[in-house]
DNA sequence: TCTGGGGTCCTAGGACCC
DNA sequence: TCTGGGGTCCTAGGACCC
């Protein structure tokens, strides 16, 4: 066996939130179902496959979804329920597979290189998950995360596809570049401007022209991706680097007192979260989105670590006041980062500094 | 019918140090 | 007698993903 040969699987729960809601509302079976918030500015979180036939999809404004399909059943998201169900699924997966890298609530990568017959093992897993949780998983298998993920996404729902790198490069050549991980709407637009529309176009694009347009690094990354080269490992544990809380107001807010009140509440939430997780942060940032969608961030790094809501709130308030939003505010957010157990470590004397500054 | 919330990574520029 | 060069830390904005 070739030790360098990698076999990676990507697992994705089909229409996860909508599927959980269908279990809780069996009467909705067969009908279009949309999971979306109830506020005037909420967006679609997940749509069932029936609802997708009306053109409804994730991130679409809920109001637009209602217009597209007034008869759909709309349900407000219940993230606690989804987290619980997600845990059930991935616990089953982790019981049978060693290298599991969760990549969100409803997807994960598995490194199954060491298995003699990975495909039958994965088939069994899909059956086990379906029997025990009534959820359908799509599976893509390939020599890299990129191939595995692209395969599962392209063939879901209920996908079970294995393909090699060259096979993927040939099979997806006719697809829009947007299919590739890391190519979003902006990059797709810039590529279209130089005549690159499909994955195949990108595969054969002139490297010099690409580099002139996108810079050496990004051009290389795009080209590499188009040919489905990817050697990124499956990471089984990742430590969060930041945490944030934000709120979009139902209607834009100009009242300074109301903004400050909201900011303090967000800071309190974050402080609670830090203490629960026993982490402390040095960088505190605020995010302000104005009514014209301008988004501004302001950050300050303290000379000490903190998990105190009062410190986070006071710093966030200073940052907000210094910025003084020039227009009505649509969204307010607070973020903390530079945690104390990062490998960078604490600056010397941070404990003393904290004492001194809090006297 | 306008556009959520929680994250990660990248880039670019300035301050500061040796 | 026109301004080196590299490294690190920090901030701000932006693209992208689920």
Coordinates of C-alpha atoms (C1' of nucleotides) in Angstrom, one line a residue:
Chain A
X1 CA 0.0 0.0 0.0
X2 CA 1.2 3.5 -0.8
X3 CA 1.6 5.5 2.3
X4 CA 1.3 8.7 0.4
X5 CA -2.0 7.9 -1.1
X6 CA -4.7 9.8 0.7
X7 CA -8.4 9.0 0.9
X8 CA -10.6 11.7 2.2
X9 CA -14.3 11.7 2.6
X10 CA -16.6 14.7 3.0
X11 CA -19.9 14.1 4.8
X12 CA -22.7 16.6 4.6
X13 CA -26.2 16.3 6.2
X14 CA -28.8 17.0 3.6
X15 CA -30.9 20.1 4.3
X16 CA -30.0 19.7 7.9
X17 CA -32.1 22.3 9.7
X18 CA -35.1 21.7 7.5
X19 CA -34.8 17.9 8.0
X20 CA -34.7 18.3 11.8
X21 CA -37.8 20.5 11.6
X22 CA -39.6 17.9 9.4
X23 CA -39.0 15.4 12.1
X24 CA -40.7 17.7 14.6
X25 CA -43.5 18.6 12.2
X26 CA -44.4 15.4 10.3
X27 CA -47.5 17.1 8.9
X28 CA -45.2 19.3 6.8
X29 CA -43.8 16.3 4.9
X30 CA -43.9 16.7 1.2
X31 CA -44.6 20.4 1.5
X32 CA -42.1 23.2 1.0
X33 CA -40.6 24.1 4.4
X34 CA -38.4 27.1 5.1
X35 CA -36.4 27.7 8.3
X36 CA -36.1 31.5 8.7
X37 CA -36.2 34.1 11.5
X38 CA -39.4 36.0 12.0
X39 CA -38.0 39.6 12.0
X40 CA -38.5 42.0 9.1
X41 CA -34.8 41.6 8.2
X42 CA -34.4 37.9 8.7
X43 CA -33.0 35.6 6.0
X44 CA -33.5 32.0 5.1
X45 CA -31.4 29.6 7.1
X46 CA -32.3 26.4 5.2
X47 CA -35.0 25.4 2.7
X48 CA -36.2 21.9 2.2
X49 CA -35.7 20.4 -1.3
X50 CA -39.4 21.0 -2.0
X51 CA -39.0 24.7 -1.2
X52 CA -35.8 24.9 -3.3
X53 CA -37.9 24.0 -6.3
X54 CA -39.5 27.5 -5.9
X55 CA -36.1 29.1 -6.1
X56 CA -35.8 29.5 -2.4
X57 CA -32.3 29.1 -0.9
X58 CA -30.1 29.9 2.1
X59 CA -29.3 33.5 2.8
X60 CA -32.2 34.8 0.8
X61 CA -34.3 37.5 2.6
X62 CA -37.3 35.7 4.2
X63 CA -39.6 38.3 2.7
X64 CA -38.5 37.2 -0.8
X65 CA -39.0 33.6 0.1
X66 CA -42.5 34.3 1.2
X67 CA -43.2 36.1 -2.1
X68 CA -41.8 33.1 -4.1
X69 CA -43.9 30.6 -2.2
X70 CA -46.6 32.0 0.1
X71 CA -47.8 28.4 0.8
X72 CA -44.5 27.2 2.3
X73 CA -44.3 26.4 6.0
X74 CA -42.1 28.9 7.7
X75 CA -40.4 27.9 11.0
X76 CA -38.1 30.0 13.2
X77 CA -34.7 28.3 13.8
X78 CA -34.1 26.5 17.0
X79 CA -30.3 26.3 17.2
X80 CA -30.2 24.4 20.5
X81 CA -32.2 21.6 18.9
X82 CA -29.9 21.5 15.8
X83 CA -26.8 21.5 18.0
X84 CA -28.2 18.5 19.9
X85 CA -29.1 16.6 16.8
X86 CA -25.7 17.4 15.2
X87 CA -23.9 16.0 18.2
X88 CA -25.9 12.7 17.8
X89 CA -24.8 12.4 14.2
X90 CA -21.1 13.2 14.7
X91 CA -20.9 11.0 17.8
X92 CA -22.0 8.1 15.7
X93 CA -19.3 9.0 13.1
X94 CA -16.6 9.4 15.6
X95 CA -17.5 6.1 17.2
X96 CA -16.4 4.3 13.9
X97 CA -13.8 6.7 12.5
X98 CA -10.6 8.0 14.0
X99 CA -9.8 11.1 12.0
X100 CA -12.9 13.3 11.9
X101 CA -12.6 17.0 11.3
X102 CA -15.9 18.8 11.8
X103 CA -16.3 21.7 9.5
X104 CA -19.5 23.2 10.7
X105 CA -22.7 21.9 12.4
X106 CA -23.7 19.7 9.4
X107 CA -20.5 18.7 7.7
X108 CA -17.2 17.0 8.4
X109 CA -14.1 15.6 6.7
X110 CA -12.8 12.1 7.4
X111 CA -9.3 10.9 6.6
X112 CA -9.9 7.2 5.8
X113 CA -6.5 6.6 4.1
X114 CA -5.6 3.8 6.6
X115 CA -8.7 1.8 5.8
X116 CA -8.4 -1.2 3.4
X117 CA -12.0 -0.8 2.1
X118 CA -13.2 2.8 2.9
X119 CA -16.2 2.8 0.7
X120 CA -18.1 -0.1 2.3
X121 CA -17.3 1.3 5.7
X122 CA -18.7 4.7 4.6
X123 CA -21.8 3.0 3.2
X124 CA -22.4 1.3 6.5
X125 CA -22.0 4.6 8.3
X126 CA -24.6 6.3 6.1
X127 CA -27.1 3.5 6.9
X128 CA -26.3 3.7 10.6
X129 CA -26.8 7.4 10.8
X130 CA -30.1 7.1 8.8
X131 CA -31.4 4.4 11.1
X132 CA -30.4 6.0 14.3
X133 CA -31.2 9.7 13.5
X134 CA -33.4 9.6 10.4
X135 CA -31.0 12.0 8.7
X136 CA -29.6 11.5 5.2
X137 CA -25.9 12.1 4.7
X138 CA -24.3 12.9 1.4
X139 CA -20.7 11.5 0.9
X140 CA -18.0 12.5 -1.5
X141 CA -14.7 10.6 -1.5
X142 CA -11.4 11.6 -3.2
X143 CA -7.7 12.1 -2.8
X144 CA -8.2 15.5 -1.1
X145 CA -10.7 17.6 0.9
X146 CA -11.3 19.7 -2.2
X147 CA -12.3 16.7 -4.4
X148 CA -14.4 15.1 -1.7
X149 CA -16.2 18.3 -0.9
X150 CA -16.9 19.2 -4.5
X151 CA -18.2 15.7 -5.2
X152 CA -20.6 15.6 -2.3
X153 CA -21.9 19.1 -3.0
X154 CA -22.4 18.5 -6.7
X155 CA -24.3 15.2 -6.2
X156 CA -26.3 15.8 -3.1
X157 CA -28.9 15.0 -1.8
X158 CA -28.2 11.4 -0.9
X159 CA -24.9 11.5 -2.8
X160 CA -22.3 8.7 -2.6
X161 CA -19.6 9.5 -5.1
X162 CA -15.9 8.7 -5.3
X163 CA -13.6 10.3 -7.8
X164 CA -9.9 11.0 -8.5
X165 CA -8.3 14.3 -9.0
X166 CA -8.0 14.1 -12.8
X167 CA -11.5 12.7 -13.0
X168 CA -12.8 15.7 -11.0
X169 CA -10.8 18.1 -13.1
X170 CA -12.4 16.7 -16.3
X171 CA -15.9 16.2 -14.9
X172 CA -16.2 19.7 -13.5
X173 CA -14.5 21.5 -16.3
X174 CA -17.7 22.7 -17.8
X175 CA -19.1 24.1 -14.5
X176 CA -19.0 27.7 -13.4
X177 CA -15.9 28.7 -11.4
X178 CA -18.2 29.5 -8.5
X179 CA -18.3 25.7 -7.9
X180 CA -14.8 25.9 -6.5
X181 CA -14.3 26.4 -2.8
X182 CA -12.9 29.9 -2.2
X183 CA -14.3 31.4 -5.4
X184 CA -17.1 33.6 -4.2
X185 CA -19.2 36.1 -6.1
X186 CA -16.5 38.8 -6.2
X187 CA -13.8 36.5 -7.5
X188 CA -16.2 35.0 -10.0
X189 CA -17.0 38.5 -11.3
X190 CA -13.3 39.5 -11.6
X191 CA -12.6 36.2 -13.5
X192 CA -15.5 36.8 -15.8
X193 CA -14.0 40.2 -16.6
X194 CA -11.0 38.4 -18.1
X195 CA -13.1 35.9 -19.9
X196 CA -12.8 33.1 -17.4
X197 CA -16.2 31.6 -16.7
X198 CA -15.8 27.9 -16.2
X199 CA -13.4 25.7 -14.2
X200 CA -12.0 24.6 -17.6
X201 CA -11.4 28.2 -18.6
X202 CA -9.4 28.6 -15.3
X203 CA -7.5 25.4 -15.9
X204 CA -6.2 26.7 -19.2
X205 CA -6.0 30.4 -18.3
X206 CA -2.7 32.2 -19.1
X207 CA -0.8 32.3 -15.8
X208 CA 0.9 35.6 -16.5
X209 CA -2.4 37.3 -17.2
X210 CA -3.9 35.7 -14.1
X211 CA -1.0 36.9 -12.0
X212 CA -1.2 40.4 -13.3
X213 CA -4.9 40.5 -12.5
X214 CA -4.9 38.7 -9.1
X215 CA -1.4 38.8 -7.8
X216 CA 1.1 36.0 -7.8
X217 CA -0.3 34.2 -4.8
X218 CA -4.0 34.3 -5.5
X219 CA -3.4 33.4 -9.2
X220 CA -1.5 30.3 -8.1
X221 CA -4.2 29.4 -5.6
X222 CA -6.9 29.7 -8.3
X223 CA -5.0 27.7 -10.8
X224 CA -4.2 25.0 -8.3
X225 CA -7.8 24.7 -7.3
X226 CA -9.1 24.5 -10.8
X227 CA -6.9 21.4 -11.3
X228 CA -8.2 20.1 -7.9
X229 CA -4.7 19.9 -6.3
X230 CA -5.1 20.1 -2.5
X231 CA -2.9 18.7 0.2
X232 CA -4.6 20.3 3.2
X233 CA -4.9 17.9 6.1
X234 CA -8.0 16.9 8.0
X235 CA -7.8 18.7 11.3
X236 CA -9.4 16.9 14.1
X237 CA -9.3 19.8 16.7
X238 CA -9.3 23.5 16.2
X239 CA -9.1 26.1 18.8
X240 CA -11.3 29.2 18.2
X241 CA -9.4 32.4 17.6
X242 CA -12.2 34.9 18.2
X243 CA -15.7 35.1 19.4
X244 CA -18.3 37.7 18.6
X245 CA -21.9 38.7 19.2
X246 CA -23.8 41.0 16.8
X247 CA -27.3 42.3 16.3
X248 CA -29.1 43.7 13.3
X249 CA -31.8 46.0 14.5
X250 CA -35.4 45.5 13.2
X251 CA -35.2 49.2 12.1
X252 CA -32.1 51.5 11.9
X253 CA -31.2 53.2 15.2
X254 CA -29.9 56.7 15.7
X255 CA -30.5 57.1 19.4
X256 CA -27.0 57.0 21.1
X257 CA -28.4 55.7 24.4
X258 CA -30.0 52.8 22.7
X259 CA -26.8 52.0 20.7
X260 CA -24.8 52.0 23.9
X261 CA -27.3 49.9 25.8
X262 CA -27.2 47.3 23.0
X263 CA -23.4 47.4 22.9
X264 CA -23.3 46.7 26.7
X265 CA -25.6 43.7 26.3
X266 CA -23.5 42.3 23.6
X267 CA -20.4 42.7 25.7
X268 CA -22.1 41.0 28.7
X269 CA -22.9 38.0 26.4
X270 CA -19.3 37.8 25.3
X271 CA -17.9 38.1 28.8
X272 CA -20.2 35.2 30.0
X273 CA -19.0 33.1 27.1
X274 CA -15.3 33.7 27.9
X275 CA -15.8 32.8 31.5
X276 CA -17.7 29.7 30.7
X277 CA -14.9 28.6 28.3
X278 CA -12.3 29.8 30.8
X279 CA -10.6 31.9 28.2
X280 CA -9.4 35.5 28.3
X281 CA -8.9 38.0 25.5
X282 CA -6.7 41.0 24.9
X283 CA -8.3 42.5 21.7
X284 CA -11.7 44.0 21.8
X285 CA -13.4 45.3 18.7
X286 CA -16.7 46.8 17.7
X287 CA -18.4 46.5 14.4
X288 CA -20.9 49.1 13.1
X289 CA -23.0 48.7 10.0
X290 CA -24.7 51.9 8.8
X291 CA -28.0 52.2 7.0
X292 CA -26.2 52.5 3.7
X293 CA -24.4 49.2 4.4
X294 CA -21.0 50.8 5.1
X295 CA -19.3 48.6 7.7
X296 CA -16.7 49.9 10.0
X297 CA -14.6 48.1 12.6
X298 CA -12.6 49.6 15.4
X299 CA -10.3 47.5 17.6
X300 CA -8.1 48.0 20.6
X301 CA -5.6 45.5 22.1
X302 CA -5.2 45.8 25.8
X303 CA -1.9 45.3 27.7
X304 CA -3.5 42.5 29.7
X305 CA -6.0 39.7 29.2
X306 CA -9.5 39.9 30.4
X307 CA -12.7 37.9 30.8
X308 CA -14.6 40.7 32.5
X309 CA -17.8 41.9 31.0
X310 CA -17.2 45.3 32.5
X311 CA -13.8 45.7 30.8
X312 CA -15.2 44.5 27.5
X313 CA -18.2 46.8 27.7
X314 CA -16.1 49.9 28.7
X315 CA -13.6 49.4 25.9
X316 CA -16.4 48.8 23.3
X317 CA -18.1 51.9 24.5
X318 CA -15.0 54.0 24.1
X319 CA -14.5 52.6 20.6
X320 CA -18.1 53.3 19.6
X321 CA -17.9 56.9 21.0
X322 CA -14.7 57.6 19.2
X323 CA -16.2 56.5 16.0
X324 CA -19.5 58.3 16.5
X325 CA -21.6 56.8 13.7
X326 CA -22.4 59.5 11.2
X327 CA -25.6 57.8 10.0
X328 CA -28.4 55.6 11.4
X329 CA -27.0 52.2 12.6
X330 CA -28.3 48.9 11.2
X331 CA -26.0 46.5 13.0
X332 CA -23.9 46.6 16.1
X333 CA -21.3 43.9 17.0
X334 CA -18.6 43.2 19.6
X335 CA -15.7 40.8 19.1
X336 CA -13.0 39.5 21.3
X337 CA -9.7 37.9 20.1
X338 CA -6.1 37.3 21.0
X339 CA -6.9 34.7 23.6
X340 CA -4.5 33.8 26.4
X341 CA -3.9 30.2 25.4
X342 CA -2.8 30.9 21.9
X343 CA 0.7 29.6 21.2
X344 CA 2.0 33.2 21.1
X345 CA 1.5 33.3 24.8
X346 CA 0.9 36.2 27.2
X347 CA 3.3 39.1 27.3
X348 CA 5.5 39.0 30.3
X349 CA 4.0 40.5 33.4
X350 CA 0.4 40.4 32.1
X351 CA -0.9 39.3 35.4
X352 CA 0.7 42.2 37.2
X353 CA -0.5 44.6 34.6
X354 CA -4.0 43.4 35.0
X355 CA -3.8 43.9 38.8
X356 CA -2.4 47.3 38.4
X357 CA -4.9 48.5 35.9
X358 CA -7.9 47.1 37.8
X359 CA -7.0 48.7 41.2
Chain B
dT1 C1' -38.7 41.6 -1.2
dC2 C1' -33.2 44.2 -0.2
dT3 C1' -29.3 41.8 2.2
dG4 C1' -28.4 37.1 9.6
dG5 C1' -24.9 35.6 12.7
dG6 C1' -20.7 33.3 13.7
dG7 C1' -16.5 32.4 12.2
dT8 C1' -11.5 32.1 9.2
dC9 C1' -8.0 33.9 6.4
dC10 C1' -5.6 37.3 3.5
dT11 C1' -3.7 41.9 2.4
dA12 C1' -1.9 46.3 3.2
dG13 C1' 0.0 49.9 5.8
dG14 C1' 2.0 52.1 9.9
dA15 C1' 4.6 52.0 14.3
dC16 C1' 8.5 50.4 16.3
dC17 C1' 12.8 47.9 17.0
dC18 C1' 17.5 46.3 15.9
Chain C
dT1 C1' 24.2 65.8 0.8
dC2 C1' 17.0 61.5 -0.9
dT3 C1' 16.1 58.7 2.4
dG4 C1' 18.4 50.3 4.1
dG5 C1' 16.3 46.2 5.4
dG6 C1' 14.0 42.8 8.1
dG7 C1' 10.9 41.3 11.7
dT8 C1' 6.9 41.8 14.7
dC9 C1' 2.7 43.7 16.3
dC10 C1' -1.4 46.0 15.4
dT11 C1' -5.4 47.9 12.8
dA12 C1' -8.9 48.0 9.1
dG13 C1' -11.1 46.2 5.3
dG14 C1' -12.6 42.5 2.5
dA15 C1' -13.6 37.9 0.6
dC16 C1' -15.4 33.7 1.8
dC17 C1' -17.7 29.8 4.2
dC18 C1' -21.5 27.4 6.9

